[in-house]
Coordinates of C-alpha atoms and ligand atoms in Angstrom, one line a residue:
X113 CA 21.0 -8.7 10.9
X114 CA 21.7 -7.8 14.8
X115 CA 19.1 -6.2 16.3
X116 CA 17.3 -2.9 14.5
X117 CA 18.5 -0.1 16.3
X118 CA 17.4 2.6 13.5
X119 CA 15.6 3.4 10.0
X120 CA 14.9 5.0 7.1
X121 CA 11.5 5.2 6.5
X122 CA 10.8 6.8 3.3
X123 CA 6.9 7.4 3.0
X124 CA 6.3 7.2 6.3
X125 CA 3.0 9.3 6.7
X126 CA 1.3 7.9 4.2
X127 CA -1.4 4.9 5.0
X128 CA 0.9 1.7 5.4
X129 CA 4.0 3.4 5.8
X130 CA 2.7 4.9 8.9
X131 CA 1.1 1.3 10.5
X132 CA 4.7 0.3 9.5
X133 CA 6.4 2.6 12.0
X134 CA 4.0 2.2 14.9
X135 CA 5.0 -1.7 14.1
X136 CA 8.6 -0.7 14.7
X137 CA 7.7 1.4 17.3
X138 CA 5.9 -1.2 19.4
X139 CA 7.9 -4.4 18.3
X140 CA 11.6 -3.1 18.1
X141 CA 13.9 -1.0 20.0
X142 CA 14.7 1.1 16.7
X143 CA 14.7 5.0 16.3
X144 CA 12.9 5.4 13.1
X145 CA 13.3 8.7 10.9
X146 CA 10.4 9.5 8.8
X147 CA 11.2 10.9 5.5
X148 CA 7.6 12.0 3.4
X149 CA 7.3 14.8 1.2
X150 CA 3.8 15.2 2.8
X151 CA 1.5 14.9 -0.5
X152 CA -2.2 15.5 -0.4
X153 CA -2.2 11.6 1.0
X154 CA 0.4 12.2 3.8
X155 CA -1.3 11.6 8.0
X156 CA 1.2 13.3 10.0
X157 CA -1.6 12.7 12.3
X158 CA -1.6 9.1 12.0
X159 CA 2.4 9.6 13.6
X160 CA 1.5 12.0 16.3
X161 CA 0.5 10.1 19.5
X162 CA 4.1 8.2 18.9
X163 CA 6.8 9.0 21.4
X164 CA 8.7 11.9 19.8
X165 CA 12.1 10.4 21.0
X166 CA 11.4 7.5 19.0
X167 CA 10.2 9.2 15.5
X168 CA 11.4 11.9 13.7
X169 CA 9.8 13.5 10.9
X170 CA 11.7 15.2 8.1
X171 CA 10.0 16.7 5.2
X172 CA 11.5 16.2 1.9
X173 CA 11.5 14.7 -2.0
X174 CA 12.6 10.9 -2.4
X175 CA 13.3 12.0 -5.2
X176 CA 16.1 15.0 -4.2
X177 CA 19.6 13.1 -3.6
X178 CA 20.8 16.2 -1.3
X179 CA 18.0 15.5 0.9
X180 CA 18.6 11.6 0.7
X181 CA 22.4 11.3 0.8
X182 CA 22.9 12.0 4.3
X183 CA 19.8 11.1 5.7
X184 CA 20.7 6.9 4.0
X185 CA 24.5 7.4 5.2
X186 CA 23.0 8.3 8.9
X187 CA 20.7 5.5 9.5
X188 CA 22.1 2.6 7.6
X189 CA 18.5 0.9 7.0
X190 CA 15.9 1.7 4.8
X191 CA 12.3 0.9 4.3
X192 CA 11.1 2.6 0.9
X193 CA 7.5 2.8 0.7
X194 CA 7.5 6.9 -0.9
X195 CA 5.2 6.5 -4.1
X196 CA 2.2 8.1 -5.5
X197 CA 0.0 5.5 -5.0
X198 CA -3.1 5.6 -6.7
X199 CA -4.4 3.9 -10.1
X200 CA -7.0 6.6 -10.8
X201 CA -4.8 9.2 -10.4
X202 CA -1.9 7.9 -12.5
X203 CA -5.0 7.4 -15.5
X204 CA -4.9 11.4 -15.4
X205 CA -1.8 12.4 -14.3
X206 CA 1.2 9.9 -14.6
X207 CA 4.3 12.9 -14.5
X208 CA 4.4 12.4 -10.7
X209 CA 4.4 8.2 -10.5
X210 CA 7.1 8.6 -13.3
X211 CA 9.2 11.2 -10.8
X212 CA 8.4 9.9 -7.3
X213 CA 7.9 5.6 -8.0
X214 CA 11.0 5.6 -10.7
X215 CA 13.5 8.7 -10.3
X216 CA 12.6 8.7 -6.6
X217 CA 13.8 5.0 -5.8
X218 CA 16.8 5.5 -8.6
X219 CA 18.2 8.4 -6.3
X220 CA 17.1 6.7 -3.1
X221 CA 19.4 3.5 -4.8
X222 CA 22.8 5.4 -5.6
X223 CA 22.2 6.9 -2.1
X224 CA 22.2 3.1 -0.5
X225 CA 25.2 2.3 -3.0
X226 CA 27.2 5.1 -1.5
X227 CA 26.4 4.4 1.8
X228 CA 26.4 0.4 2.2
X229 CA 22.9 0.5 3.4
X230 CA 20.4 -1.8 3.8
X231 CA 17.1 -1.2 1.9
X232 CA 13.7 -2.9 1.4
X233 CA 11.2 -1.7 -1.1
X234 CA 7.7 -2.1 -0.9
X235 CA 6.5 -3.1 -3.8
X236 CA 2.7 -4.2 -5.0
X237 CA 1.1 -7.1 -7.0
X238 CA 0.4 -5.0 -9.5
X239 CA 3.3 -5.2 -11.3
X240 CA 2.0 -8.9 -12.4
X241 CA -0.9 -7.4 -13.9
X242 CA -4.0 -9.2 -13.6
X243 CA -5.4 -12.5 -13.9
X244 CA -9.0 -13.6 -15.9
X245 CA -11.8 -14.1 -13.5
X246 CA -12.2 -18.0 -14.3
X247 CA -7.9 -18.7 -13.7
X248 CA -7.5 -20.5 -10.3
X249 CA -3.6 -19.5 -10.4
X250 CA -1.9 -17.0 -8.1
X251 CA 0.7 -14.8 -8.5
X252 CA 4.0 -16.2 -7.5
X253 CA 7.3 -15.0 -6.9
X254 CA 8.2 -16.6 -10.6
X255 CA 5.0 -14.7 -12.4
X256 CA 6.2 -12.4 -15.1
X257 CA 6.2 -8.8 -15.0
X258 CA 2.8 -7.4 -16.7
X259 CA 1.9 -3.9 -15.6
X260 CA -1.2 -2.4 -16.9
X261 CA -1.3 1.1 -15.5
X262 CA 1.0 4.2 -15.5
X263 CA 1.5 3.1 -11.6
X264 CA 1.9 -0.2 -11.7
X265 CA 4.2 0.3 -14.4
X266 CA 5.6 2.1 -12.6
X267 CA 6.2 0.4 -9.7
X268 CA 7.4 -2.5 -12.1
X269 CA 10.5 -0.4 -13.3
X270 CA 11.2 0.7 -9.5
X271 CA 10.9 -3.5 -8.5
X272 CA 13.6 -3.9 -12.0
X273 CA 16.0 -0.8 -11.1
X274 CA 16.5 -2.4 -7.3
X275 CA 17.1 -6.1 -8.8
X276 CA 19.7 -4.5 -11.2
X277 CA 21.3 -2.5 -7.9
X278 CA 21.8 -6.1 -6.7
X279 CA 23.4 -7.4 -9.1
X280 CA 25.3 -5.3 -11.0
X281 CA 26.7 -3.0 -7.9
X282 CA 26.2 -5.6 -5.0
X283 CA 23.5 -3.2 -2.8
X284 CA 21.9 -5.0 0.0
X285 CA 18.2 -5.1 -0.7
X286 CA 15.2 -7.3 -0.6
X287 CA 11.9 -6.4 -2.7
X288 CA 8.3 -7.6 -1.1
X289 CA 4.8 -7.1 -3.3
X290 CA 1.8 -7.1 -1.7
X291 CA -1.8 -7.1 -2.1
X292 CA -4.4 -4.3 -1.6
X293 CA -4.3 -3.1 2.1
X294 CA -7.3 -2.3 4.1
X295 CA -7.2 -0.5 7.7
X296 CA -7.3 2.8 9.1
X297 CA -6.1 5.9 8.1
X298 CA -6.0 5.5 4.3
X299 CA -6.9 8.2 2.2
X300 CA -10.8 8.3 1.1
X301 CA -9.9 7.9 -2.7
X302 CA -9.3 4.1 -2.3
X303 CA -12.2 1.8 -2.6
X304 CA -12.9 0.7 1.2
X305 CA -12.8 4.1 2.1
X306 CA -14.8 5.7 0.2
X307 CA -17.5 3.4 0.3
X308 CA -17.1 3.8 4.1
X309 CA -17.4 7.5 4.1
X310 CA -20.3 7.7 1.3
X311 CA -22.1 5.6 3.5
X312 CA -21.8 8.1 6.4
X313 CA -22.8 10.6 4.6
X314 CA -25.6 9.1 4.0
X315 CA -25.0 8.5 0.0
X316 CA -24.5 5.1 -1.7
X317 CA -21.4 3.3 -2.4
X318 CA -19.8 3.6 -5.8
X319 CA -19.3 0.6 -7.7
X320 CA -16.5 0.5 -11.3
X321 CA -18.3 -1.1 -14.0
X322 CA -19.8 -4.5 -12.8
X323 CA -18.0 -5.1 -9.5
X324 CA -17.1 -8.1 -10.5
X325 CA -13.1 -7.3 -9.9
X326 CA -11.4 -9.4 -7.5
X327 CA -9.1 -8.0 -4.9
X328 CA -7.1 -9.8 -2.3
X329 CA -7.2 -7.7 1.2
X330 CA -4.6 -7.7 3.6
X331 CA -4.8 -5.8 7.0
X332 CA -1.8 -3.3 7.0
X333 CA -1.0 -4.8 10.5
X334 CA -0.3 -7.7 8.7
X335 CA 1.4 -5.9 6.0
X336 CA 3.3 -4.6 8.5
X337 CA 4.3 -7.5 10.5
X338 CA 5.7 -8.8 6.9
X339 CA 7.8 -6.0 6.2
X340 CA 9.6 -5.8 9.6
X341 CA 9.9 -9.8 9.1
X342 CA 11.4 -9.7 5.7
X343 CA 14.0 -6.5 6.8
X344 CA 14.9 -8.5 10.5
X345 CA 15.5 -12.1 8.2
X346 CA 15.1 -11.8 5.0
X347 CA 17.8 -13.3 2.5
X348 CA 19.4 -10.2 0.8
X349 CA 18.4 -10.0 -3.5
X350 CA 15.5 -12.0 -2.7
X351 CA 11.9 -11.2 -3.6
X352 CA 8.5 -12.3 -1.4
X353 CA 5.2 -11.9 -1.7
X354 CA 3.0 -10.5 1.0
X355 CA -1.0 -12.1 1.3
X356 CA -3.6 -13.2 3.6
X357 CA -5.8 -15.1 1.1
X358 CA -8.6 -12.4 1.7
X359 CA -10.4 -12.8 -2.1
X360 CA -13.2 -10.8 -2.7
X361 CA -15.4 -9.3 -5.5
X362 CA -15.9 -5.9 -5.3
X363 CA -19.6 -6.2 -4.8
X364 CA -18.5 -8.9 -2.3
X365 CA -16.7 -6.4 -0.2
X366 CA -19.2 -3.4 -0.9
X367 CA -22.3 -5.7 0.5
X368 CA -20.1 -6.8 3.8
X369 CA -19.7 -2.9 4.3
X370 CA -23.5 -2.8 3.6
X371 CA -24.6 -5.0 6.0
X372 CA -22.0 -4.1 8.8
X373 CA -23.4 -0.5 8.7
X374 CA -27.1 -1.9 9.1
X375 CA -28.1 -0.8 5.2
X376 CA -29.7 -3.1 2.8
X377 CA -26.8 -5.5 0.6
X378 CA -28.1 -4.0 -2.8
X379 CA -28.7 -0.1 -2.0
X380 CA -25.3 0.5 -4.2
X381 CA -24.4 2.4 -7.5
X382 CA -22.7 1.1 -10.4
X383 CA -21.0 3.8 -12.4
X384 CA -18.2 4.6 -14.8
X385 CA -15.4 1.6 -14.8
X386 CA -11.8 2.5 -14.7
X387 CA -9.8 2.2 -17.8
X388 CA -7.7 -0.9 -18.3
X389 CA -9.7 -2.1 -14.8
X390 CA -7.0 -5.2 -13.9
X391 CA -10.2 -7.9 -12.9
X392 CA -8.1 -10.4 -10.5
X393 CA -5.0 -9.9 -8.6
X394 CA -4.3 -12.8 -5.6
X395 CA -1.6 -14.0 -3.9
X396 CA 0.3 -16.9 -2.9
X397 CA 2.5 -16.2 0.1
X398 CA 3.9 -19.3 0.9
X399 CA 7.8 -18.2 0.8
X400 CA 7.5 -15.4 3.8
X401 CA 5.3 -18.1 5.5
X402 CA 6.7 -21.0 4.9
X403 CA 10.7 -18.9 5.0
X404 CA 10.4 -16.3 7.5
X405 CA 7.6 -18.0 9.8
X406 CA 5.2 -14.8 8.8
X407 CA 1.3 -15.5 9.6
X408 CA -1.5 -12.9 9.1
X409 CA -3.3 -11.8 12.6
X410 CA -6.5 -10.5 10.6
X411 CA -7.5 -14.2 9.5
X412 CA -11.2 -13.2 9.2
X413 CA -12.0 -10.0 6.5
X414 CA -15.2 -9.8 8.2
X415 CA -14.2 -8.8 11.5
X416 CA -11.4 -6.5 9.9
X417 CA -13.8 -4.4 7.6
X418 CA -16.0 -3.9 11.2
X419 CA -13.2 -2.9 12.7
X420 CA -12.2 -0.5 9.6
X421 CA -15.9 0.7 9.3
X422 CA -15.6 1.7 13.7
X423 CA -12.6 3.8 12.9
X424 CA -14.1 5.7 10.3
X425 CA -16.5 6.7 12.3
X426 CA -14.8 7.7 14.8
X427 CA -12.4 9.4 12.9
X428 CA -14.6 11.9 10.6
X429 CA -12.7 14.6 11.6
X430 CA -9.3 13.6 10.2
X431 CA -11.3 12.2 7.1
X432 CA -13.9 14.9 6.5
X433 CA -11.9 17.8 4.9
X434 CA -10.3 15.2 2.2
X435 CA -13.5 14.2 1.5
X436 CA -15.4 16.9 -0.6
X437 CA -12.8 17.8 -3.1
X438 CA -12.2 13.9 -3.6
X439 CA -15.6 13.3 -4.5
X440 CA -16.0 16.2 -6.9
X441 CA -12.8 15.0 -9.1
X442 CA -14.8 11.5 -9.0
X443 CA -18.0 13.4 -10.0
X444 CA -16.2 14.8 -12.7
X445 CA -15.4 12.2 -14.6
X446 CA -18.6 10.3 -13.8
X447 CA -17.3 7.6 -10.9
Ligands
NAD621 P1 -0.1 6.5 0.4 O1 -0.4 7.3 -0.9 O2 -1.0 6.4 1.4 O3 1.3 7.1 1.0 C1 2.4 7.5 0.2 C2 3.3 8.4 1.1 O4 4.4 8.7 0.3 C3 2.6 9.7 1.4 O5 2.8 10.0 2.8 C4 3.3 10.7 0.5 O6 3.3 12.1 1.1 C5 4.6 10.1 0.4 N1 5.3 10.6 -0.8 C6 4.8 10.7 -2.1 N2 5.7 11.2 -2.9 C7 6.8 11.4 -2.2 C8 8.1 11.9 -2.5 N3 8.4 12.3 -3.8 N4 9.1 11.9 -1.6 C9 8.8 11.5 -0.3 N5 7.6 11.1 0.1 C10 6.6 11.0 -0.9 O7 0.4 5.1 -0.1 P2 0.3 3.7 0.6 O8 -1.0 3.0 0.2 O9 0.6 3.8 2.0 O10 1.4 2.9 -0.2 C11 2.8 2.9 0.4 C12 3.6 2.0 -0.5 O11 3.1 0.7 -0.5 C13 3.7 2.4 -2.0 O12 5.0 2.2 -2.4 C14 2.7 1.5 -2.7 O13 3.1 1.2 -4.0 C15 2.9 0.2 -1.8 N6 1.7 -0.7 -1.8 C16 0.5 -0.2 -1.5 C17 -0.6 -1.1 -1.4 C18 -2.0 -0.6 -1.0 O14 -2.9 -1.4 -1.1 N7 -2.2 0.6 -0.7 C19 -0.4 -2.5 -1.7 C20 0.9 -2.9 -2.0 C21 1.9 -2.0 -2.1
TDX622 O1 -14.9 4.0 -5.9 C1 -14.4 3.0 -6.3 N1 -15.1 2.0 -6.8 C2 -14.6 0.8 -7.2 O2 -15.3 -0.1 -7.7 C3 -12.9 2.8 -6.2 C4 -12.1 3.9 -5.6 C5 -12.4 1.6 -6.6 N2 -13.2 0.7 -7.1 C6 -12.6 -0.6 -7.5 C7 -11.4 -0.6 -8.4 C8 -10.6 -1.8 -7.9 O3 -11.1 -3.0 -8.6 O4 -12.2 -1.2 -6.3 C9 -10.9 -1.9 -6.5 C10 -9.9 -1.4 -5.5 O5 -9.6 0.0 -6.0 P1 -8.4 0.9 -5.3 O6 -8.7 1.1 -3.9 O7 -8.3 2.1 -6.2 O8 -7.2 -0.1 -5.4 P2 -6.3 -0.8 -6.6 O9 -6.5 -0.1 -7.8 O10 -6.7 -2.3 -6.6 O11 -4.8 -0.6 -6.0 C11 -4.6 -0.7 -4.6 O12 -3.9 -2.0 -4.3 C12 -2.6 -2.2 -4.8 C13 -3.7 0.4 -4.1 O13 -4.3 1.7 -4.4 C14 -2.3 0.3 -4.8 O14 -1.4 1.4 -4.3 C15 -1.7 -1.0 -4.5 O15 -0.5 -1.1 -5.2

């Protein structure tokens, strides 16, 4: 496509959706327009020191075509990353992941139909499922559709309602799943953290079950940097995976935050595990590297979890008033 000159960001103040737009701010000449319906897990903060001729925030549903209609048929371009995002929270509550993940990409679809627009969703590796601890295989771009929980499935029917858009109506759009994102500003219910922040206040990370679990971390620079790579040359219908081979156990990763916050490796907690627990997700992202020339900056976990674990505690302020009320739905159901 010539040169981005502006886009839709749906989801924009969330955790990656906001590193997304700070990538186009810094790498592109683009205006970008934020639309976010501002959720408990929405950082308007995380957009604030941007130039404000170069953002725009508008606050509204995904999922409400009055407030998507005009705001596609303006820009022309669209990043969709608007979701409820959270396993745990679609285990006890999956109305909104049904609303905001399906209808919300349906309506944000027929708007891109109308309009001729160009859209890329951001999808997640979830929608493969998960693969036994003792399988050397990696999810490809050819790995069948698996979804274990109320999000990831879904996710999976948002992922099968923009492949039918392609081909039945012809809309421009390309589809990218990625693995679990570390970094700053994301909301203290995910695992990095929380363990971060328990750790701060001076408790003891809280491991599902036997922390076994593999998770593949990316850097949501690097996420980023994919994205923008994938809208900017990208071949329209097609589908990539987004990875930067960072496999870990869960106990792996807790024991790197350990030691990195000068705490012995085994002063952790296991408690409750999480129902349906996927044990291994992990990537292969040869296509966007191999396609699209994409390479991850972060190359060592290590030095990006220090890096996580400085922000943090730096940042207690922004993180500090989420934190209490997160960790008393948590106590309440004994994780
Ligand atoms: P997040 O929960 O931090 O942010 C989601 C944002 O969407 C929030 O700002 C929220 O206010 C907004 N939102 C929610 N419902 C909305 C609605 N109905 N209308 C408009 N805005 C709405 O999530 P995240 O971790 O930044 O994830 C962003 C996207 O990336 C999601 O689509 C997620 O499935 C996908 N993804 C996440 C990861 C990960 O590790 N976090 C990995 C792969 C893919
Ligand atoms: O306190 C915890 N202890 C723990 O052991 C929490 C919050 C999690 N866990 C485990 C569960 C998982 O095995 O850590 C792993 C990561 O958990 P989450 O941060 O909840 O992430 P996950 O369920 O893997 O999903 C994430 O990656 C894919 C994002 O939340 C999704 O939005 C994304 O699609």
């Amino acid at each position: 496509m010539p040169g981005l000159q502006s886009v839709l960001v749906t989801g924009g103040a969330g955790f990656i959706g906001s590193a997304f737009v700070r990538h186009v701010v810094e790498h592109t000449p683009a205006h970008v327009t934020v639309l976010d319906k501002l959720t408990y897990a929405a950082s308007p903060a995380a957009l604030a020191d941007l130039p404000s001729e170069r953002v725009d925030l508008v606050e509204g549903d995904v999922a409400d075509p009055e407030v998507v209609e005009p705001l596609v048929a303006e820009h022309g371009t669209v990043v969709h990353l608007a979701a409820e995002s959270h396993n745990d929270n679609s285990l006890d509550d999956p109305e909104p992941f049904i609303r905001t993940n399906v209808v919300g990409t349906y309506v944000l679809l027929e708007a891109v139909r109308k309009a001729d627009a160009r859209l890329h969703h951001v999808s997640t590796d979830e929608v493969y499922g998960d693969l036994a601890l003792d399988d050397p295989k990696r999810f490809t771009e050819d790995t069948p559709y698996r979804p274990s929980s109320p999000y990831s499935a879904a996710k999976a029917g948002s992922d099968h309602l923009v492949r039918a858009w392609v081909r039945s109506f012809g809309v421009r759009a390309t589809i990218s799943n990625c693995s679990n994102n570390y970094g700053p500003w994301q909301h203290v219910e995910k695992f990095i953290p929380r363990q971060i922040t328990e750790v701060l206040e001076g408790r003891r990370p809280r491991v599902y079950g036997n922390g076994r679990q593999v998770r593949d971390w990316i850097h949501t620079d690097d996420h980023s940097s994919a994205l923008l790579a994938i809208l900017e040359r990208g071949r329209i219908g097609e589908t990539y995976l987004v990875g930067a081979d960072g496999e870990r156990t869960n106990l792996e990763i807790v024991r790197s935050l350990l030691r990195i916050m000068g705490r012995p490796e085994h002063d952790y907690e296991l408690v409750a595990d999480r129902a349906g627990h996927d044990q291994r997700y992990a990537i292969e992202s040869g296509k966007l590297r191999l396609e699209l020339g994409w390479q991850p900056r972060y190359a060592d976990l290590e030095q990006g979890l220090a890096d996580t674990v400085a922000w943090y505690t730096e940042h207690r302020e922004w993180w500090a008033p989420q934190k209490a009320a997160t960790e008393a739905a948590y106590a309440a159901k004994g994780m």
